Structure formats: C-alpha cells, structure tokens
Short mmCIF file of C-alpha atoms in Angstrom, two decimals:
data_model
loop_
_atom_site.label_atom_id
_atom_site.label_comp_id
_atom_site.label_asym_id
_atom_site.label_seq_id
_atom_site.Cartn_x
_atom_site.Cartn_y
_atom_site.Cartn_z
CA MET A 109 -1.45 -3.84 -21.95
CA ILE A 110 -2.26 -7.12 -20.52
CA ARG A 111 -2.42 -8.67 -17.12
CA VAL A 112 -3.07 -12.12 -15.87
CA GLN A 113 -3.49 -12.29 -12.16
CA ARG A 114 -5.21 -14.08 -9.23
CA GLU A 115 -6.14 -10.75 -7.50
CA ASP A 116 -9.27 -8.67 -8.15
CA PHE A 117 -8.98 -5.33 -9.93
CA ASP A 118 -10.61 -1.99 -9.73
CA ILE A 119 -12.49 -1.01 -12.86
CA GLY A 120 -12.65 2.73 -12.09
CA ALA A 121 -8.98 2.97 -11.45
CA GLU A 122 -8.13 0.82 -14.43
CA LEU A 123 -10.21 2.95 -16.89
CA ASP A 124 -8.83 6.18 -15.42
CA ARG A 125 -5.34 4.87 -15.92
CA LEU A 126 -6.22 4.03 -19.43
CA ALA A 127 -7.04 7.47 -20.67
CA ALA A 128 -4.83 9.49 -18.13
CA GLY A 129 -2.90 12.26 -19.63
CA ASN A 130 -4.26 11.65 -23.07
CA PRO A 131 -6.79 14.32 -23.96
CA ARG A 132 -7.08 12.90 -27.63
CA ILE A 133 -9.21 10.20 -26.19
CA GLY A 134 -13.01 10.69 -26.72
CA GLY A 135 -14.38 7.40 -25.58
CA ILE A 136 -13.60 4.40 -23.42
CA ALA A 137 -15.56 1.17 -24.13
CA SER A 138 -15.21 -1.78 -21.72
CA PHE A 139 -16.55 -5.16 -20.87
CA VAL A 140 -16.30 -6.92 -17.52
CA GLY A 141 -17.19 -10.51 -17.22
CA LEU A 142 -18.59 -11.71 -13.93
CA VAL A 143 -19.17 -15.09 -12.47
CA ARG A 144 -22.88 -16.20 -12.76
CA ASP A 145 -24.53 -18.32 -10.16
CA PHE A 146 -25.99 -20.51 -12.92
CA ASN A 147 -24.84 -22.33 -16.09
CA LEU A 148 -26.32 -20.62 -19.13
CA GLU A 149 -25.97 -23.79 -21.22
CA ALA A 150 -27.71 -25.93 -18.66
CA GLY A 151 -30.67 -23.80 -19.10
CA GLY A 152 -30.12 -21.98 -15.77
CA ASP A 153 -31.33 -24.97 -13.64
CA ASP A 154 -27.93 -25.79 -12.43
CA ARG A 155 -26.71 -23.57 -9.59
CA VAL A 156 -23.09 -22.73 -9.64
CA SER A 157 -21.61 -21.97 -6.17
CA ALA A 158 -18.00 -21.26 -7.41
CA LEU A 159 -15.78 -21.42 -10.54
CA THR A 160 -12.08 -22.27 -10.71
CA LEU A 161 -10.24 -20.79 -13.58
CA GLU A 162 -7.14 -22.74 -14.87
CA HIS A 163 -4.78 -21.21 -17.38
CA TYR A 164 -1.61 -22.00 -19.42
CA PRO A 165 1.00 -19.68 -18.03
CA GLY A 166 3.15 -18.27 -20.70
CA MET A 167 0.88 -19.07 -23.54
CA THR A 168 -1.88 -17.01 -21.90
CA GLU A 169 0.23 -13.86 -21.81
CA LYS A 170 1.31 -14.51 -25.44
CA LYS A 171 -2.17 -15.01 -26.73
CA LEU A 172 -3.54 -12.01 -25.01
CA ALA A 173 -0.63 -9.81 -26.41
CA GLU A 174 -1.42 -11.10 -29.82
CA ILE A 175 -5.14 -10.35 -29.40
CA GLU A 176 -4.42 -6.87 -28.16
CA ALA A 177 -1.94 -6.29 -30.99
CA GLU A 178 -4.59 -7.51 -33.54
CA ALA A 179 -7.11 -4.96 -32.27
CA HIS A 180 -4.55 -2.08 -32.56
CA ARG A 181 -4.02 -3.20 -36.19
CA ARG A 182 -7.62 -3.10 -36.98
CA TRP A 183 -8.70 0.23 -35.08
CA PRO A 184 -7.16 3.52 -34.33
CA LEU A 185 -6.73 2.92 -30.53
CA ASP A 186 -4.83 5.03 -28.22
CA ALA A 187 -4.82 2.26 -25.65
CA ALA A 188 -6.20 -1.21 -24.84
CA LEU A 189 -6.25 -3.23 -21.61
CA ILE A 190 -6.94 -6.91 -20.89
CA ILE A 191 -7.04 -8.16 -17.28
CA HIS A 192 -7.85 -11.77 -16.73
CA ARG A 193 -8.06 -13.53 -13.43
CA TYR A 194 -7.41 -17.14 -12.47
CA GLY A 195 -8.07 -19.31 -9.49
CA ARG A 196 -11.27 -19.87 -7.37
CA LEU A 197 -13.95 -17.17 -7.79
CA GLU A 198 -17.56 -16.92 -6.46
CA PRO A 199 -20.78 -15.64 -7.98
CA GLY A 200 -20.59 -11.83 -8.60
CA ASP A 201 -16.81 -11.81 -8.71
CA ARG A 202 -15.09 -10.11 -11.56
CA ILE A 203 -13.36 -12.57 -14.07
CA VAL A 204 -12.14 -10.37 -16.94
CA LEU A 205 -11.94 -6.65 -17.92
CA VAL A 206 -11.46 -5.55 -21.50
CA ALA A 207 -11.14 -1.89 -22.34
CA THR A 208 -10.27 0.25 -25.29
CA ALA A 209 -9.64 3.98 -25.60
CA SER A 210 -9.88 5.93 -28.86
CA PRO A 211 -10.69 9.32 -30.15
CA HIS A 212 -13.38 7.70 -32.03
CA ARG A 213 -16.40 6.07 -30.36
CA GLU A 214 -17.00 3.49 -33.06
CA ALA A 215 -13.36 2.29 -32.92
CA ALA A 216 -13.52 1.92 -29.16
CA LEU A 217 -16.81 -0.03 -29.23
CA ALA A 218 -15.92 -2.33 -32.06
CA ALA A 219 -12.55 -2.98 -30.76
CA CYS A 220 -13.87 -3.88 -27.16
CA HIS A 221 -16.36 -6.26 -28.73
CA PHE A 222 -13.56 -7.82 -30.72
CA LEU A 223 -11.26 -8.30 -27.89
CA ILE A 224 -13.79 -10.21 -25.79
CA ASP A 225 -14.90 -12.38 -28.67
CA TRP A 226 -11.33 -13.31 -29.55
CA LEU A 227 -10.34 -13.76 -25.91
CA LYS A 228 -13.12 -16.26 -25.49
CA THR A 229 -11.83 -18.59 -28.21
CA ASP A 230 -8.18 -18.03 -28.18
CA ALA A 231 -7.01 -17.27 -24.63
CA PRO A 232 -5.98 -20.63 -22.94
CA PHE A 233 -8.34 -20.44 -19.94
CA TRP A 234 -10.65 -23.27 -18.61
CA LYS A 235 -13.57 -22.98 -16.11
CA SER A 236 -14.61 -25.63 -13.82
CA GLU A 237 -17.69 -25.08 -12.00
CA GLU A 238 -18.90 -26.34 -8.37
CA THR A 239 -22.51 -27.39 -8.59
CA PRO A 240 -24.74 -29.43 -6.34
CA ARG A 241 -23.97 -32.42 -8.47
CA GLY A 242 -20.21 -31.97 -8.03
CA GLU A 243 -17.46 -30.31 -10.17
CA ARG A 244 -17.99 -29.99 -13.86
CA TRP A 245 -15.73 -28.56 -16.59
CA VAL A 246 -17.62 -25.90 -18.54
CA GLU A 247 -17.95 -26.73 -22.19
CA GLN A 248 -17.31 -24.50 -25.20
CA ARG A 249 -20.19 -22.60 -26.57
CA ALA A 250 -20.88 -22.88 -30.30
CA GLN A 251 -21.93 -19.07 -30.13
CA ASP A 252 -18.43 -18.21 -28.94
CA ASP A 253 -16.95 -19.91 -32.02
CA ALA A 254 -19.40 -18.30 -34.32
CA ALA A 255 -18.76 -14.73 -32.77
CA ARG A 256 -14.97 -15.15 -33.25
CA LYS A 257 -15.55 -16.19 -36.99
CA GLY A 258 -17.78 -13.17 -37.48
CA TRP A 259 -14.68 -10.89 -37.06
CA ARG A 260 -12.40 -12.45 -39.86
CA MET B 849 13.96 -37.29 -28.96
CA SER B 850 12.24 -35.92 -25.87
CA VAL B 851 9.44 -33.38 -25.54
CA GLN B 852 7.82 -31.60 -22.79
CA LEU B 853 4.22 -32.42 -22.43
CA LEU B 854 1.62 -30.31 -20.68
CA TYR B 855 -2.14 -31.26 -20.02
CA PHE B 856 -4.89 -28.81 -18.92
CA ALA B 857 -8.40 -28.88 -17.56
CA TRP B 858 -10.15 -32.33 -17.85
CA LEU B 859 -7.34 -33.78 -19.79
CA ARG B 860 -5.00 -32.97 -16.87
CA ALA B 861 -7.43 -34.43 -14.44
CA ARG B 862 -8.06 -37.66 -16.34
CA ILE B 863 -4.28 -38.31 -17.31
CA GLY B 864 -3.57 -37.52 -13.52
CA ARG B 865 -0.73 -35.18 -14.11
CA GLY B 866 -0.19 -31.59 -15.36
CA GLU B 867 3.22 -32.29 -17.12
CA GLU B 868 5.84 -34.82 -18.06
CA GLU B 869 8.89 -35.11 -20.10
CA LEU B 870 8.52 -37.87 -22.68
CA GLU B 871 10.92 -39.64 -24.86
CA LEU B 872 9.26 -40.19 -28.32
CA PRO B 873 9.97 -43.12 -30.72
CA PRO B 874 11.48 -41.87 -33.92
CA ALA B 875 8.38 -42.79 -35.86
CA VAL B 876 6.44 -39.81 -34.15
CA ARG B 877 6.89 -36.83 -36.47
CA ASP B 878 3.83 -34.60 -35.94
CA VAL B 879 0.98 -33.84 -33.69
CA ALA B 880 -1.17 -36.71 -35.07
CA GLY B 881 1.63 -39.19 -34.34
CA LEU B 882 2.27 -37.93 -30.89
CA LEU B 883 -1.53 -38.36 -30.03
CA GLU B 884 -1.56 -41.83 -31.29
CA PHE B 885 1.54 -42.71 -29.40
CA LEU B 886 0.07 -41.31 -26.19
CA ARG B 887 -3.08 -43.41 -26.75
CA SER B 888 -1.00 -46.45 -27.48
CA ARG B 889 0.29 -46.14 -23.84
CA GLY B 890 -3.28 -47.15 -22.75
CA GLY B 891 -4.84 -46.82 -19.36
CA ARG B 892 -5.51 -43.25 -18.52
CA TYR B 893 -4.00 -41.93 -21.67
CA ALA B 894 -6.32 -44.17 -23.94
CA GLU B 895 -9.25 -43.06 -21.91
CA ALA B 896 -8.48 -39.20 -21.68
CA LEU B 897 -7.74 -39.27 -25.57
CA ALA B 898 -10.57 -41.38 -26.64
CA ASP B 899 -12.26 -38.60 -28.53
CA LEU B 900 -9.73 -36.55 -30.30
CA SER B 901 -12.35 -34.20 -31.73
CA VAL B 902 -12.57 -32.33 -28.31
CA VAL B 903 -8.73 -32.22 -28.06
CA ARG B 904 -6.67 -29.14 -29.01
CA VAL B 905 -3.00 -28.94 -29.11
CA ALA B 906 -0.45 -26.10 -28.92
CA VAL B 907 3.26 -26.52 -29.88
CA ASN B 908 5.56 -24.00 -28.29
CA GLN B 909 2.57 -21.95 -27.21
CA ASP B 910 0.96 -21.66 -30.59
CA TYR B 911 -2.35 -23.54 -31.62
CA VAL B 912 -1.47 -26.07 -34.30
CA GLU B 913 -3.21 -28.60 -36.52
CA ARG B 914 -2.54 -32.30 -36.45
CA ASP B 915 0.06 -32.16 -39.25
CA HIS B 916 2.28 -29.68 -37.44
CA PRO B 917 5.74 -31.31 -36.90
CA VAL B 918 6.97 -32.11 -33.44
CA ARG B 919 10.61 -31.88 -32.75
CA GLY B 920 12.88 -32.66 -29.80
CA GLY B 921 12.69 -30.16 -27.06
CA ASP B 922 9.26 -28.73 -28.07
CA GLU B 923 6.72 -27.74 -25.44
CA VAL B 924 3.47 -29.55 -26.46
CA ALA B 925 0.39 -28.80 -24.64
CA ILE B 926 -2.85 -30.94 -24.87
CA PHE B 927 -6.21 -29.60 -23.66
CA PRO B 928 -9.95 -29.16 -24.36
CA PRO B 929 -11.33 -26.17 -26.16
CA VAL B 930 -10.85 -23.07 -24.07
CA THR B 931 -13.59 -21.51 -21.99
CA GLY B 932 -12.32 -18.29 -20.36
CA GLY B 933 -13.62 -14.88 -20.65
CA MET C 1158 -31.76 4.17 -14.55
CA ILE C 1159 -30.99 7.58 -15.88
CA ARG C 1160 -29.32 10.67 -14.44
CA VAL C 1161 -28.62 14.12 -15.78
CA GLN C 1162 -26.31 16.04 -13.57
CA ARG C 1163 -23.58 18.72 -13.30
CA GLU C 1164 -21.35 16.60 -11.03
CA ASP C 1165 -18.86 14.13 -12.13
CA PHE C 1166 -19.43 10.37 -11.62
CA ASP C 1167 -17.32 7.51 -10.20
CA ILE C 1168 -17.42 4.66 -13.00
CA GLY C 1169 -16.32 2.01 -10.73
CA ALA C 1170 -18.84 2.64 -8.12
CA GLU C 1171 -21.72 3.01 -10.84
CA LEU C 1172 -20.78 -0.29 -12.42
CA ASP C 1173 -20.69 -2.02 -9.08
CA ARG C 1174 -23.92 -0.79 -8.18
CA LEU C 1175 -25.38 -1.99 -11.59
CA ALA C 1176 -24.59 -5.64 -10.70
CA ALA C 1177 -24.69 -5.57 -6.92
CA GLY C 1178 -26.75 -8.39 -5.52
CA ASN C 1179 -27.60 -9.91 -8.86
CA PRO C 1180 -25.61 -13.06 -9.51
CA ARG C 1181 -27.44 -13.72 -12.74
CA ILE C 1182 -25.34 -10.94 -14.35
CA GLY C 1183 -22.50 -12.40 -16.45
CA GLY C 1184 -21.30 -9.23 -18.15
CA ILE C 1185 -21.41 -5.39 -17.97
CA ALA C 1186 -20.54 -3.39 -20.95
CA SER C 1187 -19.90 0.21 -20.68
CA PHE C 1188 -19.02 3.42 -22.65
CA VAL C 1189 -17.59 6.47 -21.28
CA GLY C 1190 -17.49 9.60 -23.38
CA LEU C 1191 -14.76 12.13 -22.48
CA VAL C 1192 -13.87 15.61 -23.49
CA ARG C 1193 -11.34 15.68 -26.37
CA ASP C 1194 -8.95 18.68 -26.69
CA PHE C 1195 -9.47 18.88 -30.43
CA ASN C 1196 -12.59 18.84 -32.74
CA LEU C 1197 -12.67 15.62 -34.74
CA GLU C 1198 -14.63 17.31 -37.60
CA ALA C 1199 -12.16 20.12 -37.92
CA GLY C 1200 -9.42 17.58 -38.78
CA GLY C 1201 -7.83 17.79 -35.29
CA ASP C 1202 -6.35 21.19 -36.10
CA ASP C 1203 -8.61 23.27 -33.85
CA ARG C 1204 -7.64 22.97 -30.15
CA VAL C 1205 -10.52 22.88 -27.79
CA SER C 1206 -9.77 24.22 -24.18
CA ALA C 1207 -13.23 23.53 -22.85
CA LEU C 1208 -16.77 22.35 -23.65
CA THR C 1209 -20.13 23.59 -22.37
CA LEU C 1210 -23.02 21.26 -22.52
CA GLU C 1211 -26.57 22.79 -22.60
CA HIS C 1212 -29.58 20.47 -22.36
CA TYR C 1213 -33.42 20.69 -22.36
CA PRO C 1214 -34.42 19.96 -18.70
CA GLY C 1215 -37.31 17.76 -18.60
CA MET C 1216 -37.14 16.53 -22.22
CA THR C 1217 -33.65 15.18 -21.58
CA GLU C 1218 -34.81 13.04 -18.72
CA LYS C 1219 -37.94 11.91 -20.95
CA LYS C 1220 -35.73 10.93 -24.01
CA LEU C 1221 -33.08 9.13 -21.90
CA ALA C 1222 -35.82 7.09 -20.06
CA GLU C 1223 -37.32 6.25 -23.71
CA ILE C 1224 -34.08 5.22 -24.95
CA GLU C 1225 -33.23 3.06 -21.97
CA ALA C 1226 -36.79 1.53 -22.22
CA GLU C 1227 -36.10 0.68 -25.96
CA ALA C 1228 -32.91 -1.13 -25.05
CA HIS C 1229 -34.77 -3.21 -22.38
CA ARG C 1230 -37.31 -4.10 -25.13
CA ARG C 1231 -34.66 -5.15 -27.65
CA TRP C 1232 -32.34 -7.19 -25.27
CA PRO C 1233 -32.62 -9.30 -22.19
CA LEU C 1234 -31.04 -6.74 -19.84
CA ASP C 1235 -31.05 -7.09 -16.00
CA ALA C 1236 -29.89 -3.34 -15.68
CA ALA C 1237 -28.98 -0.21 -17.75
CA LEU C 1238 -27.72 3.06 -16.61
CA ILE C 1239 -27.34 6.33 -18.45
CA ILE C 1240 -25.50 9.33 -16.80
CA HIS C 1241 -25.21 12.49 -18.88
CA ARG C 1242 -23.48 15.73 -17.45
CA TYR C 1243 -24.08 19.21 -18.40
CA GLY C 1244 -22.33 22.44 -17.81
CA ARG C 1245 -18.71 23.38 -18.49
CA LEU C 1246 -16.18 20.68 -18.81
CA GLU C 1247 -12.39 20.58 -19.70
CA PRO C 1248 -10.49 17.98 -21.91
CA GLY C 1249 -10.10 14.68 -20.09
CA ASP C 1250 -13.50 15.17 -18.08
CA ARG C 1251 -16.16 12.52 -18.30
CA ILE C 1252 -19.35 13.70 -20.16
CA VAL C 1253 -21.37 10.42 -20.35
CA LEU C 1254 -21.61 6.89 -19.00
CA VAL C 1255 -23.87 4.30 -20.56
CA ALA C 1256 -23.68 0.74 -19.06
CA THR C 1257 -25.64 -2.54 -19.62
CA ALA C 1258 -25.79 -5.69 -17.50
CA SER C 1259 -27.06 -9.01 -18.70
CA PRO C 1260 -26.53 -12.73 -18.19
CA HIS C 1261 -25.52 -12.76 -21.91
CA ARG C 1262 -22.34 -11.07 -23.14
CA GLU C 1263 -23.82 -10.33 -26.61
CA ALA C 1264 -26.83 -8.73 -25.19
CA ALA C 1265 -24.78 -6.30 -22.93
CA LEU C 1266 -22.48 -5.30 -25.63
CA ALA C 1267 -24.96 -4.72 -28.35
CA ALA C 1268 -27.28 -2.83 -26.00
CA CYS C 1269 -24.34 -0.60 -24.82
CA HIS C 1270 -23.62 0.26 -28.35
CA PHE C 1271 -27.27 1.04 -29.24
CA LEU C 1272 -27.65 3.28 -26.19
CA ILE C 1273 -24.86 5.46 -26.98
CA ASP C 1274 -25.64 5.64 -30.69
CA TRP C 1275 -29.22 6.64 -30.01
CA LEU C 1276 -28.39 9.01 -27.18
CA LYS C 1277 -26.12 10.85 -29.74
CA THR C 1278 -29.02 11.74 -32.15
CA ASP C 1279 -32.03 11.60 -29.69
CA ALA C 1280 -31.07 13.31 -26.36
CA PRO C 1281 -31.35 16.89 -26.39
CA PHE C 1282 -27.82 18.18 -25.55
CA TRP C 1283 -25.80 20.65 -27.43
CA LYS C 1284 -22.10 21.27 -27.07
CA SER C 1285 -20.27 24.60 -27.48
CA GLU C 1286 -16.43 24.45 -27.74
CA GLU C 1287 -13.99 27.09 -26.56
CA THR C 1288 -11.25 27.38 -29.17
CA PRO C 1289 -8.40 29.96 -29.85
CA ARG C 1290 -10.92 31.41 -32.45
CA GLY C 1291 -13.60 31.80 -30.01
CA GLU C 1292 -16.65 29.77 -29.02
CA ARG C 1293 -18.22 27.59 -31.48
CA TRP C 1294 -21.33 25.38 -31.65
CA VAL C 1295 -20.59 21.85 -32.46
CA GLU C 1296 -22.30 20.54 -35.50
CA GLN C 1297 -23.93 17.28 -35.71
CA ARG C 1298 -21.95 14.57 -37.44
CA ALA C 1299 -23.48 12.67 -40.51
CA GLN C 1300 -21.95 9.35 -38.92
CA ASP C 1301 -24.04 9.78 -35.83
CA ASP C 1302 -27.13 9.89 -37.82
CA ALA C 1303 -26.04 6.82 -40.00
CA ALA C 1304 -25.09 4.81 -36.85
CA ARG C 1305 -28.59 5.61 -35.33
CA LYS C 1306 -30.45 4.51 -38.52
CA GLY C 1307 -28.31 1.28 -38.49
CA TRP C 1308 -30.25 0.23 -35.47
CA ARG C 1309 -33.71 0.33 -36.89
CA MET D 722 -54.01 31.08 -28.29
CA SER D 723 -50.57 31.36 -26.34
CA VAL D 724 -47.70 28.95 -26.41
CA GLN D 725 -44.57 28.60 -24.32
CA LEU D 726 -41.50 28.79 -26.67
CA LEU D 727 -38.01 27.51 -25.68
CA TYR D 728 -34.94 28.05 -27.60
CA PHE D 729 -31.62 26.10 -27.36
CA ALA D 730 -27.94 26.31 -28.38
CA TRP D 731 -27.01 28.78 -31.19
CA LEU D 732 -30.77 29.45 -31.78
CA ARG D 733 -31.07 30.64 -28.18
CA ALA D 734 -27.86 32.74 -28.61
CA ARG D 735 -29.09 34.35 -31.85
CA ILE D 736 -32.65 35.06 -30.76
CA GLY D 737 -31.19 36.46 -27.59
CA ARG D 738 -33.51 34.59 -25.17
CA GLY D 739 -34.04 31.14 -23.77
CA GLU D 740 -37.89 31.34 -23.48
CA GLU D 741 -40.92 33.45 -24.07
CA GLU D 742 -44.58 33.27 -23.85
CA LEU D 743 -46.19 34.16 -27.31
CA GLU D 744 -49.66 34.99 -28.36
CA LEU D 745 -50.16 33.37 -31.78
CA PRO D 746 -52.55 34.57 -34.45
CA PRO D 747 -55.34 32.09 -35.29
CA ALA D 748 -53.86 31.34 -38.72
CA VAL D 749 -51.02 29.34 -37.03
CA ARG D 750 -52.13 25.79 -36.66
CA ASP D 751 -48.99 23.74 -36.99
CA VAL D 752 -45.22 23.85 -36.63
CA ALA D 753 -44.65 25.18 -40.18
CA GLY D 754 -47.03 28.00 -39.41
CA LEU D 755 -45.42 28.93 -36.16
CA LEU D 756 -41.83 28.94 -37.75
CA GLU D 757 -43.31 31.26 -40.56
CA PHE D 758 -44.94 33.44 -38.00
CA LEU D 759 -41.73 33.80 -35.99
CA ARG D 760 -39.62 34.77 -39.13
CA SER D 761 -42.30 37.31 -39.95
CA ARG D 762 -41.31 38.99 -36.84
CA GLY D 763 -38.22 40.00 -38.51
CA GLY D 764 -34.86 41.17 -36.87
CA ARG D 765 -33.16 38.47 -34.62
CA TYR D 766 -35.98 35.97 -35.48
CA ALA D 767 -35.70 36.16 -39.28
CA GLU D 768 -31.88 35.93 -38.88
CA ALA D 769 -31.99 32.92 -36.48
CA LEU D 770 -34.55 31.03 -38.52
CA ALA D 771 -33.11 31.83 -42.08
CA ASP D 772 -32.20 28.25 -42.76
CA LEU D 773 -34.98 26.14 -41.47
CA SER D 774 -33.27 22.86 -42.79
CA VAL D 775 -30.97 23.08 -39.61
CA VAL D 776 -33.86 23.66 -37.10
CA ARG D 777 -35.48 20.98 -35.11
CA VAL D 778 -38.77 21.28 -33.11
CA ALA D 779 -40.26 19.49 -30.23
CA VAL D 780 -43.81 19.95 -29.08
CA ASN D 781 -44.43 19.05 -25.48
CA GLN D 782 -41.03 17.31 -25.31
CA ASP D 783 -41.33 15.18 -28.36
CA TYR D 784 -39.63 15.54 -31.65
CA VAL D 785 -42.20 16.45 -34.43
CA GLU D 786 -42.43 17.18 -37.91
CA ARG D 787 -43.41 20.43 -39.68
CA ASP D 788 -47.23 19.41 -39.94
CA HIS D 789 -47.62 18.61 -36.29
CA PRO D 790 -50.44 20.74 -34.80
CA VAL D 791 -49.66 23.55 -32.44
CA ARG D 792 -52.34 24.07 -29.77
CA GLY D 793 -52.79 26.79 -26.91
CA GLY D 794 -50.67 25.79 -23.76
CA ASP D 795 -48.24 23.77 -25.83
CA GLU D 796 -44.52 23.94 -24.94
CA VAL D 797 -42.68 24.32 -28.31
CA ALA D 798 -38.92 24.05 -28.37
CA ILE D 799 -36.88 25.15 -31.28
CA PHE D 800 -33.22 24.01 -31.57
CA PRO D 801 -30.30 22.82 -33.88
CA PRO D 802 -29.66 19.12 -34.32
CA VAL D 803 -28.40 17.64 -31.08
CA THR D 804 -24.84 16.96 -30.29
CA GLY D 805 -24.57 15.36 -26.85
CA GLY D 806 -22.95 12.18 -25.81
#
C-alpha cells in the first residue's frame, strides 16, 4: 500500500493496521525518515531550519507502487506500506515511513531496507533546505546510488 | 507535434515555470533532440540546461535515456536527480 | 535502553520517545516480533493457540544491555531501544521491539538488524507453544545461529 | 562448597524445579564436572541431562564453556538453547 500526503502519520496506528487480522505475520520491520536540523553532506556545519519536499504527482504514486511490487516479488511479504509526505517540514518532523510484514524476520528486514534504498533513488521527490545562507536544493548522495545498485 | 513539458526542483526554479505545452519542430525525435531544442531557445532555458549531466528525464512518467523517442502528446518531465526519502 | 516486561508496549509512543528532542536523528529503524498462529519449523501445519515466554531474570537484562552496548560500539547511534515481553501471549500479540535512531539511515537499519539477530541467540528467553497436541518447547533454529555468526 | 543452581525451560520442567542450593563434592571443579555430578544423581537429573549437546550453561549470568571453573557461591544456570525474539 502506498500513500503520498501532506499530513503527518501515526506510526503505531499504521503498523497495527499492517498486521491486523493476520496472525501469520511474525515480524514487522520499519524505517521512519525524519527531518534533520543539519545537512549531512555539508559536514553538519549548515543548520537547516526547514525542508520543503516537492514531488511529481502521478509519477510518484506510480514509482512507489512499482517499488512496492518489486519488494513483493523478491520476498514473501504479507503486507508492505510506503507513506511519503510532501510540503514544508521542520526538524524532527516525519518524512517517510516504509514498513514490511512477513512470517519471516529476515524477509521483513531485508525488504524494508530494500524499499527505503530504492525509494531514495527512484521516487521523484526533491528537497529544498532553508539555511542561514538561504534556500538550497539538496544534492543527491553518491552513497544512495551505491546502496540502490547493491540490490540488483 | 506538441508535448506537455514539466519541470521540477531547481530546474523549475531556473526556467521560471512548472509546466508548458510546447510545439516541437519535426527534427526533434528523441529526448536528446528535445533537450537541444530547449537549450537553443536561449535565456533561462540555456542557463538551466547548461550541464545536462545533472538532468534526468521521464517520458510518460517513466525514467528514460537520451535516445528514448519523443512523440506528440507525450508528457515529458525534466528534473535533477531525486532526493526524497 | 532496555526493558523486560510482562505488559504490552505502544510502538508509536516508544519510537517518538526515542527521537524526541534530538533533531540530529535522520532515521529510526525498528523491528517488532509478533506471535504467529503456526510454527514455522513444523511447516506451518501445527496451529499455535498461545505462547509462553520464560526468561532468566537478571541475566536477561545483562545480556540485552551488552547487546545494546555492542550496537553502539559498531554504529553511530543516537539511541537504541530493546523491549522484550515475557509471560503468556496469543497470536498477533507483540513479543519484542528493537529500534535504533541515527543521523545515518544505513547505521540505523544495520544496527536494528544486528540487534534482533543477536537477541535471538544471546538473550535468555525460551518459548513454549500451546498446540492441539499439547505444550511444546520451541527449538532453536539453525538459521538464527547462522544469522548471528554473519555479524562477527 | 555450595552453588546456586537454576534450571529453565524443558530442563526446569524435566528436573521438576527451577532452582536449588547444592553442596558439591570437592572433585567438581568445572562445568563439565558439575554436569557429570548432576547426572550421577540419577532419576530426573540423569533423564533431563541425557543429551548434553542440547544443554547450555551460564555461570554468574555469563555463557560459559564446559571447562569454565565452578566455585563456591557461584550462580550456575542450566538450560536449552534460547528461543526468544
């Protein structure tokens, strides 16, 4: 299941819903991305007071659905969930939730890792940061590309 | 033929608009040709598209390479590498 | 932080608390283990109506603290949490939560995976299942041992 | 010397108790010796400890091998491989 929304989400409620009524599920792995108050690439010097996430309506949903389908092809998952927010967010705010549920711990953990890695390189979102020196578009990290290629 | 163009992130900011309908000359057959045509319009286009190595393109909401055909009615989106998650 | 308790826990509240007031954190990875209504090893044939978790009070807390400390040594974590329940649980009930928070996505994901793998082989808990054929002590899975050794 | 013995899971169930204080003969110096001594008590002990390959031991709340020394006042726990998580 995928959702692209401006509003915040409730992690506990989302994970409960993922497993609800399915006692085959033995494990739920999840990753939550939060807005940091600094830029990792800038060495942590640059304070970030807010983030604006732009996306490509239509293609975003299409890509997230493809990524989710790929995870289902690769692992025995009973359920998967991707929620990604857009709009203006402040440090500590939730950006993204990926979660996977499976009878098997290893499948849930690997698929969750896979989903966030693929999402980073394949979902059409762009971040712009508000810093003391003005607005700045975040640049893609080489590590993200490498992480994505590791799953081929 | 005419295509629907979409720009995102700093490409949108530099070009100064998020979308436009554009009539393409018949010589434009693929993504490479489209990017060259846009650059040839000069001004903000030439500036925004100066370094094509940091430009990604999707046709009808799929990532494509430069040799992908562009046809009338296509939705062509031009943007920098994605940074979500 | 570690907790060994009979009571259920609230995943959303626990994860919120883990990152609260620390805007350096960019990602929270978590794994929740649930009671399945069948035994994986028995090929899924054997229905499980309940599980009783026995543990070794004192050593459990010691081992969980050691496992958590080891994760902090290996990865740049801002916070880690292990909650493990004991007592009688029914299918769908939560057994365990491990969660890790870091400025770095990769660190959070790897450390979370590590924690649950180590916990499976090193934390002194034992499961007994209620099945139609009576009570049965769960046997250790060879895969768990292999997963643990993969982290050396 | 006397040690505090703890049994868990099916070892507890088969031996029929969760803990006991036991006076050990001076010949018992390590975990292997302790396990042999317990088996020599026969009955439920011999039965529960018939297959030592599925028996794990912790001394003072740390996993130990069979050659680990056992000293007076030690807390020695005997149990099957763990299955939590």
